[in-house]
XYZ file of C-alpha atoms in Angstrom:
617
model
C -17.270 72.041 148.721
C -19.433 68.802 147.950
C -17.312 65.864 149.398
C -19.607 62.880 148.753
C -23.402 62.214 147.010
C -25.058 59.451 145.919
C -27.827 60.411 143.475
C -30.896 59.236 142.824
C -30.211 56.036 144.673
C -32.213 53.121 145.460
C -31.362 49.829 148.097
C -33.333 46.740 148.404
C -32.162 44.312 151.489
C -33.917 40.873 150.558
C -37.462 41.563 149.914
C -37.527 44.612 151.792
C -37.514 48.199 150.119
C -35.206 50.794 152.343
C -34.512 53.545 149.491
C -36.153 54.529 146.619
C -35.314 57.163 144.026
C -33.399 59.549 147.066
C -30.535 61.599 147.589
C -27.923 62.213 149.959
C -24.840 64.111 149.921
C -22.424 65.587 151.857
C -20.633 69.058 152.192
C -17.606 70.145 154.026
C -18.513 71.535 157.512
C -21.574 69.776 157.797
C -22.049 67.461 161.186
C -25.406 64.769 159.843
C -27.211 63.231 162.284
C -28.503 60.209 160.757
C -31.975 59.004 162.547
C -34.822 56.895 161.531
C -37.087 54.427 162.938
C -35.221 50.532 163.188
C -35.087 48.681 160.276
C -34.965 51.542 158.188
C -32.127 51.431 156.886
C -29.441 54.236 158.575
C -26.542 51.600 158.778
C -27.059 50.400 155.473
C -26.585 54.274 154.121
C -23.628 54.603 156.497
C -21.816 51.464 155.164
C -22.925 52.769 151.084
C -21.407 56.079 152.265
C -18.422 54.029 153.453
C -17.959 52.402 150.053
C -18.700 48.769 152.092
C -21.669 47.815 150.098
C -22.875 49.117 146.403
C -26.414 50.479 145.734
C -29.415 48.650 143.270
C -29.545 52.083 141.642
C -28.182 55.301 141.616
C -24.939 57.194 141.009
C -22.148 57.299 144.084
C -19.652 60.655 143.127
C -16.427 61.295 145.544
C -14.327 64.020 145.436
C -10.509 63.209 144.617
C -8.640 62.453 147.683
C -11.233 62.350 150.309
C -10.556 59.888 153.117
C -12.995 58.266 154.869
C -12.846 56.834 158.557
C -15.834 54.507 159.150
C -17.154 52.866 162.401
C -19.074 49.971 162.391
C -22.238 48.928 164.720
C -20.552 46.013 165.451
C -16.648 45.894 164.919
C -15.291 42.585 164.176
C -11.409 42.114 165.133
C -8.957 39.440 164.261
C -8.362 36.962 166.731
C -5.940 36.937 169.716
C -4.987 41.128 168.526
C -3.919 42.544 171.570
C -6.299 46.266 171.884
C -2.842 48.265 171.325
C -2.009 46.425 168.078
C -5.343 47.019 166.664
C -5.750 50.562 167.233
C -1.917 50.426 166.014
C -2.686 48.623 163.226
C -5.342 50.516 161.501
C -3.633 54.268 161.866
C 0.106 53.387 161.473
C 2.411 54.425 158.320
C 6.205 54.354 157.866
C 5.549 57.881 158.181
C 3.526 58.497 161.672
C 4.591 55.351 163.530
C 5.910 56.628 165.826
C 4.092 60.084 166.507
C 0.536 57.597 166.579
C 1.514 55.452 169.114
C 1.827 58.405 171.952
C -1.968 59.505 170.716
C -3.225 55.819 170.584
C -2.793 55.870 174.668
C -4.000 59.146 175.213
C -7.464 58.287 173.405
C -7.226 54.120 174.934
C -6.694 56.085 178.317
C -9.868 58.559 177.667
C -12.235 55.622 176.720
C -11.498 53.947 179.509
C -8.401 51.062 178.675
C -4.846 50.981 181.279
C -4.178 47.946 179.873
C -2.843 48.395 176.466
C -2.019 44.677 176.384
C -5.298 42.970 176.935
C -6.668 40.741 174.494
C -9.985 42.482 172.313
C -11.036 38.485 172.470
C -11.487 38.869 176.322
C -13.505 42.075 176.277
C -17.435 42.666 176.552
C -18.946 43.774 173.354
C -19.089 47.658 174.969
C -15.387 47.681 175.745
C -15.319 46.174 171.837
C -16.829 49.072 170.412
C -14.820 51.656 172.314
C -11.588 50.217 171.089
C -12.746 50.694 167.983
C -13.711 54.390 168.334
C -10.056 55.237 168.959
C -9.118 53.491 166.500
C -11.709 55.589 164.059
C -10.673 58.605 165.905
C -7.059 58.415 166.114
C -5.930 59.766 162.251
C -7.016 62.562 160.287
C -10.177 61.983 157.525
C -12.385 64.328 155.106
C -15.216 62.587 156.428
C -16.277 60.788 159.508
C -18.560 57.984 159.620
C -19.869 56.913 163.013
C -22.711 54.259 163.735
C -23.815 54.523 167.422
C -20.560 56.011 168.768
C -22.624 57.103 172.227
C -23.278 53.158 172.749
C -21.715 52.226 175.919
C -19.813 55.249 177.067
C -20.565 56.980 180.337
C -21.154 60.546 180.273
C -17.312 61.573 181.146
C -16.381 59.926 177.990
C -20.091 60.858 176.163
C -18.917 64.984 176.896
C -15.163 64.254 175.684
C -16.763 62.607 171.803
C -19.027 65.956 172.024
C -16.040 68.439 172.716
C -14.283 66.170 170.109
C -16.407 65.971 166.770
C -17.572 69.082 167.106
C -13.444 70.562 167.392
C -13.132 68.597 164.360
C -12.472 69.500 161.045
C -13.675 66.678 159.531
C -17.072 66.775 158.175
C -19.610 64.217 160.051
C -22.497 61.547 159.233
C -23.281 60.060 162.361
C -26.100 57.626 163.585
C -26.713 58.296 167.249
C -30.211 58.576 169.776
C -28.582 60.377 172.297
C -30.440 63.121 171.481
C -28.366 65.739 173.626
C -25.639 64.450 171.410
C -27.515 65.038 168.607
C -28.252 68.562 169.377
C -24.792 69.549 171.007
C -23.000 68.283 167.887
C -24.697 68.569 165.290
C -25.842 71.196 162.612
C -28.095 69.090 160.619
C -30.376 66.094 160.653
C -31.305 63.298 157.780
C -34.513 61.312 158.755
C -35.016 58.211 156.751
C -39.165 57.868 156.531
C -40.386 55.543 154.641
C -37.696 55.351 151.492
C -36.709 58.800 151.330
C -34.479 61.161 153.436
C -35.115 64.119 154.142
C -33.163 67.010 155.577
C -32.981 69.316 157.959
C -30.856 72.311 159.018
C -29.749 72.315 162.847
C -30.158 69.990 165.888
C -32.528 67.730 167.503
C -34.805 70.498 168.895
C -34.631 72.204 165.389
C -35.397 69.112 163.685
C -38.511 68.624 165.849
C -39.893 71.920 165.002
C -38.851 71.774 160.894
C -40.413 68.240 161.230
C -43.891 69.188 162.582
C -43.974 71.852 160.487
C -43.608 69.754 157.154
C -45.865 67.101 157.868
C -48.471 69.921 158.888
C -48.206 71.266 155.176
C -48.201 68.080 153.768
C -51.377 67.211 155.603
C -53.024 70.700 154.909
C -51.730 70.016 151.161
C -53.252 66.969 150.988
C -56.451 68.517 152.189
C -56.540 71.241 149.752
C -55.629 68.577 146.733
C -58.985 66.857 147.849
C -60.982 69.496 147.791
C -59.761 70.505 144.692
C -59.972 67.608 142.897
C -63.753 67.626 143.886
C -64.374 70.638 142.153
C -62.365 69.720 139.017
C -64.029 66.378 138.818
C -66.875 68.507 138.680
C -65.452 70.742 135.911
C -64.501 67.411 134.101
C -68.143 66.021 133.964
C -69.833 69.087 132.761
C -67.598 68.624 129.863
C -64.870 71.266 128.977
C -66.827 72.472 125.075
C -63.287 74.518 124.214
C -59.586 72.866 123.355
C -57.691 75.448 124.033
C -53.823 74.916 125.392
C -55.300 76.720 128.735
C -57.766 73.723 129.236
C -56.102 70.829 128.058
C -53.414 72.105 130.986
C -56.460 72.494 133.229
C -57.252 68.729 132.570
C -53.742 67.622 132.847
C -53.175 69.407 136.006
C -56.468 67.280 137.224
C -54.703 64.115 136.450
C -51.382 65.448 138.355
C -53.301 66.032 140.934
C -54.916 62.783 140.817
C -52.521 60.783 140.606
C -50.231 61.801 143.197
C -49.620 59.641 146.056
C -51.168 61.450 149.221
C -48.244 61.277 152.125
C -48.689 58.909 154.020
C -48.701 58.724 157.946
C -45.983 57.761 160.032
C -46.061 54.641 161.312
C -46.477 55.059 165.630
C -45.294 52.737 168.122
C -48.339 52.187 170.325
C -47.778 50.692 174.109
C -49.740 50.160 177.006
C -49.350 50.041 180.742
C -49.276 46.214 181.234
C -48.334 45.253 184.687
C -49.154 42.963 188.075
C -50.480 44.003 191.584
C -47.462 45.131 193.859
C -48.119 44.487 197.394
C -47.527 46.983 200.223
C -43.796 44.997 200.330
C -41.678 45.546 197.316
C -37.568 45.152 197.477
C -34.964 45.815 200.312
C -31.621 45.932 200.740
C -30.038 46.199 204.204
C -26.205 46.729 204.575
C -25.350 45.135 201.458
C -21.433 45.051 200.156
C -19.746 43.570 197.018
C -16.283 43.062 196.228
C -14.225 42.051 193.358
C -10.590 41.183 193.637
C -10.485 42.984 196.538
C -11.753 46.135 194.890
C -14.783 47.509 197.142
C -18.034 47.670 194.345
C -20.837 48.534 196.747
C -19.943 49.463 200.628
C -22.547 48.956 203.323
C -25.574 50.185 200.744
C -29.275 50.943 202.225
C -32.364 51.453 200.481
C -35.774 50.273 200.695
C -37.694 51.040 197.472
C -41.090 52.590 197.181
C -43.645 51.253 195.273
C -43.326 54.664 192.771
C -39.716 54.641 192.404
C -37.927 55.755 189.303
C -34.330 55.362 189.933
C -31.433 56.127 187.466
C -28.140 54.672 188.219
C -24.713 56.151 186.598
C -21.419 56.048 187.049
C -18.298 55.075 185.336
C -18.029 52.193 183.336
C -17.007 49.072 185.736
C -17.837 50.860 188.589
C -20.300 48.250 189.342
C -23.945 49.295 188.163
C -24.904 46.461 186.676
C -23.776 43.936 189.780
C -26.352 46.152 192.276
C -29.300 44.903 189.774
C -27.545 41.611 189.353
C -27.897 41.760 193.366
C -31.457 42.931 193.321
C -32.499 40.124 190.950
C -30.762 37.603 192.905
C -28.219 36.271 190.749
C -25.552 37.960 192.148
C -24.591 36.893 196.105
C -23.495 39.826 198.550
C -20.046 39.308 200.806
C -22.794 40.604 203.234
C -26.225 42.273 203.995
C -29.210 41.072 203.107
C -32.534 41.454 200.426
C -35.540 40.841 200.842
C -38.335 40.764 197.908
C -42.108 41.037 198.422
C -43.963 38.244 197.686
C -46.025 39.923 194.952
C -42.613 41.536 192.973
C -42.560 40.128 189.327
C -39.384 41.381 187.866
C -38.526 42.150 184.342
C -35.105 42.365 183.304
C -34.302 44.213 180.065
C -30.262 43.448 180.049
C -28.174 45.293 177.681
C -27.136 42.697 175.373
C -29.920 40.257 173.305
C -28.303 37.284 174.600
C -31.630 35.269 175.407
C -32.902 35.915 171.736
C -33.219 32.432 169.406
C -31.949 33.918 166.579
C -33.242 30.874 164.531
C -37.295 30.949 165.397
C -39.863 33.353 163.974
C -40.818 36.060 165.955
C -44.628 35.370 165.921
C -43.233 31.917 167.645
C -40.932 33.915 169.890
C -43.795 36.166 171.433
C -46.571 33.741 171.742
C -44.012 31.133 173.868
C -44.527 34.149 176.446
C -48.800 34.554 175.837
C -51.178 34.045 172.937
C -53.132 36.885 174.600
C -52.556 39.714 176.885
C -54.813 41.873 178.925
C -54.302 45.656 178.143
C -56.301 48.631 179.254
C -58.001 48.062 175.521
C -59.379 45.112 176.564
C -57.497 41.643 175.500
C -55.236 41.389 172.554
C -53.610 38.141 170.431
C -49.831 38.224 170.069
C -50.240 39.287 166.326
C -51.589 42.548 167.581
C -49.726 43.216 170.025
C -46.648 42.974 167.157
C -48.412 45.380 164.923
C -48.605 47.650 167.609
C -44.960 47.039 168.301
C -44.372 48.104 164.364
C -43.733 44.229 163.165
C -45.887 44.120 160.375
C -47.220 40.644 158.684
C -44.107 40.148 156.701
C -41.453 40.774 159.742
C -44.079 38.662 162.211
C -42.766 35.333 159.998
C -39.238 35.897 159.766
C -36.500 34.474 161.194
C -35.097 36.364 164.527
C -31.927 36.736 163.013
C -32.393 38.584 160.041
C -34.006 41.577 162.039
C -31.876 44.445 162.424
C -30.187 44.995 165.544
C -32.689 47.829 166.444
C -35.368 45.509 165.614
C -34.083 42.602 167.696
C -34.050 45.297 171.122
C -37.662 46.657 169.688
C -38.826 43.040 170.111
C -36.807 42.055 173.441
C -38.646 44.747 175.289
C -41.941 43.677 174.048
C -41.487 39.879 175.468
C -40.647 41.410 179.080
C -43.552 43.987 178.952
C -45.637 41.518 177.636
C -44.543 39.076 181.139
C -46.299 42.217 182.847
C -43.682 42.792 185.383
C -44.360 44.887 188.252
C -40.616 45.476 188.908
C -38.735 46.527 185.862
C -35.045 46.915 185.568
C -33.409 48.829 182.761
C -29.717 47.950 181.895
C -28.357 50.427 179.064
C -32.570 50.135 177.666
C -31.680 53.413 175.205
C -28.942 51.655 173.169
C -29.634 50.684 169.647
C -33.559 51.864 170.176
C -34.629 54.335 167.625
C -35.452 57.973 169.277
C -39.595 57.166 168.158
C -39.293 54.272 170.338
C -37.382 55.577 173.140
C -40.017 58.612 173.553
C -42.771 55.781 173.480
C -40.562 54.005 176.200
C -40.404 57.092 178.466
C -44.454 57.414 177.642
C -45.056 53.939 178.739
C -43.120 54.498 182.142
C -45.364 57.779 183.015
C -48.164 55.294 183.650
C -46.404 51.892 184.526
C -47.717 50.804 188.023
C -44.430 49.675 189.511
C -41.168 49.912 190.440
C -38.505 51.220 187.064
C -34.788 50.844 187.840
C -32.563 51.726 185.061
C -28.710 51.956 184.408
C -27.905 54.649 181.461
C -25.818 56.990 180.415
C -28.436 59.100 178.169
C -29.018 61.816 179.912
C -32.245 62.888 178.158
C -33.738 59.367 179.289
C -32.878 59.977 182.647
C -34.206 63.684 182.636
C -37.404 61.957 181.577
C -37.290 59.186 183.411
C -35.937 59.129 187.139
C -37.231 60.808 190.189
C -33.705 59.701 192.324
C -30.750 59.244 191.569
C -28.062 56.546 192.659
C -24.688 57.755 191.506
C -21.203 56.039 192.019
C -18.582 58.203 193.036
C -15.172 58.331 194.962
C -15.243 59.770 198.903
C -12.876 62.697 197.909
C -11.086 61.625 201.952
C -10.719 57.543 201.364
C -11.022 57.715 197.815
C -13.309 54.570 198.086
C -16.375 54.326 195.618
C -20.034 54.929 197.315
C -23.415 55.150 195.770
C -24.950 58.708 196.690
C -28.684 59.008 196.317
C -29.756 62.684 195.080
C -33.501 63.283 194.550
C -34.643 64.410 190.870
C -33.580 63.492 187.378
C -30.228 63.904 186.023
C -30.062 67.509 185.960
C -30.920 67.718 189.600
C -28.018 65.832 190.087
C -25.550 67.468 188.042
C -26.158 70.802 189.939
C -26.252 68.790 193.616
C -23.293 66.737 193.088
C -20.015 68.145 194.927
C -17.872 66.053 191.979
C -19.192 68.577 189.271
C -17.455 71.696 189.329
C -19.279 73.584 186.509
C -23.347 73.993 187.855
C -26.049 72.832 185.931
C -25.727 70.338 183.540
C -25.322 69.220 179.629
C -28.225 69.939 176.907
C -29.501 72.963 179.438
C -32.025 74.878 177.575
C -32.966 78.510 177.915
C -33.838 79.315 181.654
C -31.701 76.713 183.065
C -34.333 73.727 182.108
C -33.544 70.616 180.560
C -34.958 70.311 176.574
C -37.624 67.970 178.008
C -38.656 70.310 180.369
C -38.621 73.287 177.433
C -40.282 70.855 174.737
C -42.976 70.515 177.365
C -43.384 73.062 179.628
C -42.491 75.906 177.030
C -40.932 79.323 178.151
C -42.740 80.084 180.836
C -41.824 83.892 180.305
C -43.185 83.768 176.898
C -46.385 82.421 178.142
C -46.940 85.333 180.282
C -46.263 87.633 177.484
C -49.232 85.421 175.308
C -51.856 85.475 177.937
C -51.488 88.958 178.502
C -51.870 90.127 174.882
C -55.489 90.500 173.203
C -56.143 88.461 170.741
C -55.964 89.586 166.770
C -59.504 90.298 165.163
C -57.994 91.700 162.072
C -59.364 90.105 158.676
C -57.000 87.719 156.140
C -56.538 89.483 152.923
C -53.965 89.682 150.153
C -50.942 91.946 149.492
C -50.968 93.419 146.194
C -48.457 91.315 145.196
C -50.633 87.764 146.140
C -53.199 89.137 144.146
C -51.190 90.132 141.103
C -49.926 86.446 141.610
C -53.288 84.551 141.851
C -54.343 86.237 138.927
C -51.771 84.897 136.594
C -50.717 81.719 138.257
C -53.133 79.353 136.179
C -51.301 80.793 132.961
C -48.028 80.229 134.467
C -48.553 76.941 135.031
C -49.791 76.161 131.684
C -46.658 77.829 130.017
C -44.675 75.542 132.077
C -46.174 72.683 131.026
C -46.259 73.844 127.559
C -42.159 74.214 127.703
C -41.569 70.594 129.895
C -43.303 68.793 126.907
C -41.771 70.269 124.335
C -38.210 70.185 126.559
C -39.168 65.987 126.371
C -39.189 65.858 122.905
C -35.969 67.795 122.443
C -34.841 64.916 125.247
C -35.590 62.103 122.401
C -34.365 64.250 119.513
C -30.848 64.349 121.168
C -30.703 61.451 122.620
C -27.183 60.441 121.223
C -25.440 63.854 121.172
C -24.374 63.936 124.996
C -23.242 67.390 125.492
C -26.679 68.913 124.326
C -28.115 65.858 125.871
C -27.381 66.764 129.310
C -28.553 70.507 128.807
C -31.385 69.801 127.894
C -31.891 67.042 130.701
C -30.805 70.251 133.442
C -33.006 72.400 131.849
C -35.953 70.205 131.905
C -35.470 69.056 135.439
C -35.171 73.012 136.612
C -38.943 73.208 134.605
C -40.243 70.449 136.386
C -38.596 71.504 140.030
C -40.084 75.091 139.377
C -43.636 74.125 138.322
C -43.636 72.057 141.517
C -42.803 74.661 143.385
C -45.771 76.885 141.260
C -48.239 74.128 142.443
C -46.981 74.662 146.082
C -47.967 78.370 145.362
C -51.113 77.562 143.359
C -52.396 75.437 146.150
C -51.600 78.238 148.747
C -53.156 81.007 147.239
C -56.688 79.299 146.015
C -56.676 78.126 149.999
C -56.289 81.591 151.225
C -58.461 82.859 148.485
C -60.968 80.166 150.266
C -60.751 81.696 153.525
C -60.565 84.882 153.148
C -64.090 84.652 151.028
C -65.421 82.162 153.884
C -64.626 84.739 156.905
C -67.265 86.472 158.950
């Protein structure tokens, strides 16, 4: 059963163009995974989904009754409300009071809160958001709406969501880049490119193969339509001597074929390894301890890092990640121990909120204050083009900071520190509210860096990619005080090593017990054998019978086609105030047009296969 579309729908934001002439629409059952790259619009279709904001165009149709549970990017609370009120406050009837309230502290106690009376003024913007997830969570909907619910939980809470939405009933459209989230939850994907969405059955692994595979028949169709169009163009200047229905639809098929817009290629996020000489000393720490209101954050910790070091850090929320980096950057002071920094360690500190962006100065402005030129492995480049490579075209280079999208304003935080050409670079939460095109670049980028990465994050494909060691926070099971336990490898190494993981091997595990990084790269080793041990095929292309029944008549099919969708667009005038036969002849037209599209398709298939097989030795 359809629960909510919006037809035909386009959505202007200022002067920018973020939908045109596109559908989306949503079924019961269906779990969407919403991903695009920033600035593209996915929280402005999650908030017209939500009935928050109207469309410029198009046609929004809701099934009677369906209830809708929506959660904001950033939630915005009323001041001095206590985090049990609120959560209180948005679920609570005469009828469920008081059944709510015992499920409002189950899920405040799963995300993390003991304190039921704390103010949500007092709270970091993470803490923010998760309040506001129970809230979302805590009554029953038809459909869920969820804009980076992954932000800021650690992966205890991350694998409780997952168990969650996908026990759910309710159907889901969901903008997340975890993208072991993605492909754990969900059973389809809508990618926003370039003003249109388009859709895909399964999860993130599927969607990377059904994407490849479409923009490798667009390209190949695009092809074709070139080399067709210089043959016709050749057809059209020898002059056609008959006028016959047959050739006037050969001509008008030229034009069609003229005249549509070739795909165009996705826009790539381009980065290179920009970073100062590390000397032979780099950073370290020597019995260093922390504590806060006398509870113990880091006991007695050791480590001297190496000048190749990839280290992931995780652990619970306030367990104390982010003061060991605070430590190692010096503006957090030990109770004792001390550090000790190399002379030659430049550190670049991507934190996880945008606090040291001027939201009123234009981002050309913003960039150059760091260098009007930087020295790549291209050679030197201006500011300007090191933007465009960062995807800020002309227009976005002159606008004001703030009226970038959140997405955008991280995109262009990481480009000022890279662009400082750190050779120590630490990584607080860097995968929230990046785009998944820009976190692969990311991980790219720090295969070649020439330093030291240290990074706190709770995506566990990041840190699959990413990390070579892992420091992990977690109790002594005889004191019961936190430590930081150092296990060598990436996350999943760690999931199998750690004694505080009961069930081996860890979350997103593909076939053959490797991560999906190690499967989308590697392959299945087992299927690679079977490849290199099989002779290759020598056996000619050729038609079935039925391809070549099809070929043969295809042209004249076309033409028929035509033939009715004109004469269906006069009967389209003729009726134009008698609605009922109105809109049946509007269906049937649009069924005409969608099945002569889908007869080019085939026409364009066939003549290429026709090409080859005449072409082959």
């Amino acid at each position: 059963m359809n629960l909510l579309t919006i037809k035909n729908f386009s959505k202007s934001i200022t002067d920018k163009v973020l939908f045109k002439d596109t559908d989306f629409s949503i079924n019961e059952g269906e779990k969407i995974g919403v991903i695009g790259v920033n600035g593209t619009g996915k929280s402005t279709l999650l908030k017209m989904l939500a009935g928050l904001i109207d469309t410029d165009e198009g046609e929004v149709v809701k099934a009677n009754k369906v209830k809708i549970n929506y959660l904001p990017q950033n939630p915005e609370f009323e001041k001095g409300i206590t985090i049990y009120d609120y959560v209180i406050s948005q679920n609570s009837t005469e009828h469920n009071h008081w059944s709510v309230e015992g499920e409002a502290k189950n899920i405040l106690n799963i995300l993390g809160f003991q304190d039921y009376e704390q103010k949500v003024d007092c709270l970091s913007g993470g803490q923010r958001k998760r309040v506001a997830l129970a809230a979302t969570l805590l009554s029953n909907c038809d459909i869920l709406i969820l804009d980076e619910p992954t932000n800021h939980l650690d992966s205890t809470m991350a694998s409780w969501l997952e168990e969650y939405l996908k026990k759910s009933k309710a159907a889901l459209v969901m903008v997340t880049h975890d993208r072991y989230f993605l492909d754990r939850v969900c059973n389809g994907i809508a990618e926003i490119d370039q003003g249109k969405i388009y859709r895909y059955t399964g999860g993130y692994e599927k969607y990377l193969e059904e994407k490849a595979l479409r923009e490798d028949i667009a390209m190949a169709s695009e092809r074709k339509r070139q080399s067709i169009l210089r043959v016709e163009l050749e057809w059209i200047q020898r002059g056609a001597r008959a006028r016959s229905t047959k050739q006037k639809a050969h001509i008008q098929r030229y034009e069609e074929l003229r005249d549509r817009e070739a795909p165009k290629e996705t826009q790539k996020l381009e980065m290179n390894s920009i970073s100062s000489r590390l000397g032979n000393k780099t950073i370290e720490l020597s019995h260093v301890s922390k504590k806060y209101e006398e509870k113990d954050i880091i006991t007695d910790f050791n480590y001297i890092f190496l000048s190749d070091d990839r280290i992931g850090i995780v652990g619970e929320n306030g367990c104390g990640k982010s003061t060991l980096m605070k430590i190692i950057m010096g503006e957090v002071t030990p109770d004792s121990g001390t550090i000790e920094i190399g002379q030659t360690v430049k550190i670049g500190y991507f934190s996880q909120e945008n606090e040291h962006l001027p939201q009123n100065m234009r981002v050309v402005d913003y960039i150059k204050e760091t260098a009007e030129n930087v020295k790549t492995e291209d050679g030197v480049i201006t500011a300007t083009q090191m933007l465009n490579r960062f995807l800020f075209d002309s227009t976005l280079q002159y606008q004001m900071i703030n009226r970038l999208s959140g997405g955008e304003k991280r995109r262009l935080y990481l480009l000022k520190i890279l662009m400082e050409a750190p050779n120590v670079l630490i990584l607080d939460e860097p995968t929230n509210d990046l785009d998944i095109a820009t976190m692969m670049i990311l991980e790219d980028y720090l295969d070649s860096f020439q330093g030291i990465v240290i990074s706190v994050s709770h995506d566990r494909y990041f840190l699959n990619r990413m990390a070579n060691r892992i420091f992990a926070y977690e109790k002594d099971t005889v004191t019961g005080q936190v430590q930081i336990n150092q296990y060598e490898g990436n996350y999943d190494d760690y999931m199998a090593k750690s004694p505080f993981y009961t069930q081996r091997g860890s979350i997103g595990k593909g076939t053959g017990g490797k991560s999906m990084a190690a499967n989308q790269e590697n392959g299945n080793s087992e299927d690679k054998g079977k490849k290199t041990s099989q002779k290759p095929r020598t056996e000619k292309l050729k038609m079935t019978y039925n391809e070549k029944r099809e070929f043969e008549t295809i042209d004249e099919d076309i033409a028929k086609l035509e033939e009715k969708i004109e004469k269906l667009g006069k009967e389209v005038s003729a009726n134009a105030t008698d609605f009922v036969k109105l809109n049946q002849v509007v269906k049937e037209k649009e069924e005409a047009e969608q099945l002569l599209e889908e007869k080019m398709e085939r026409w364009v298939y066939l003549n290429d296969l026709n090409d080859r097989i005449n072409n082959q030795g």
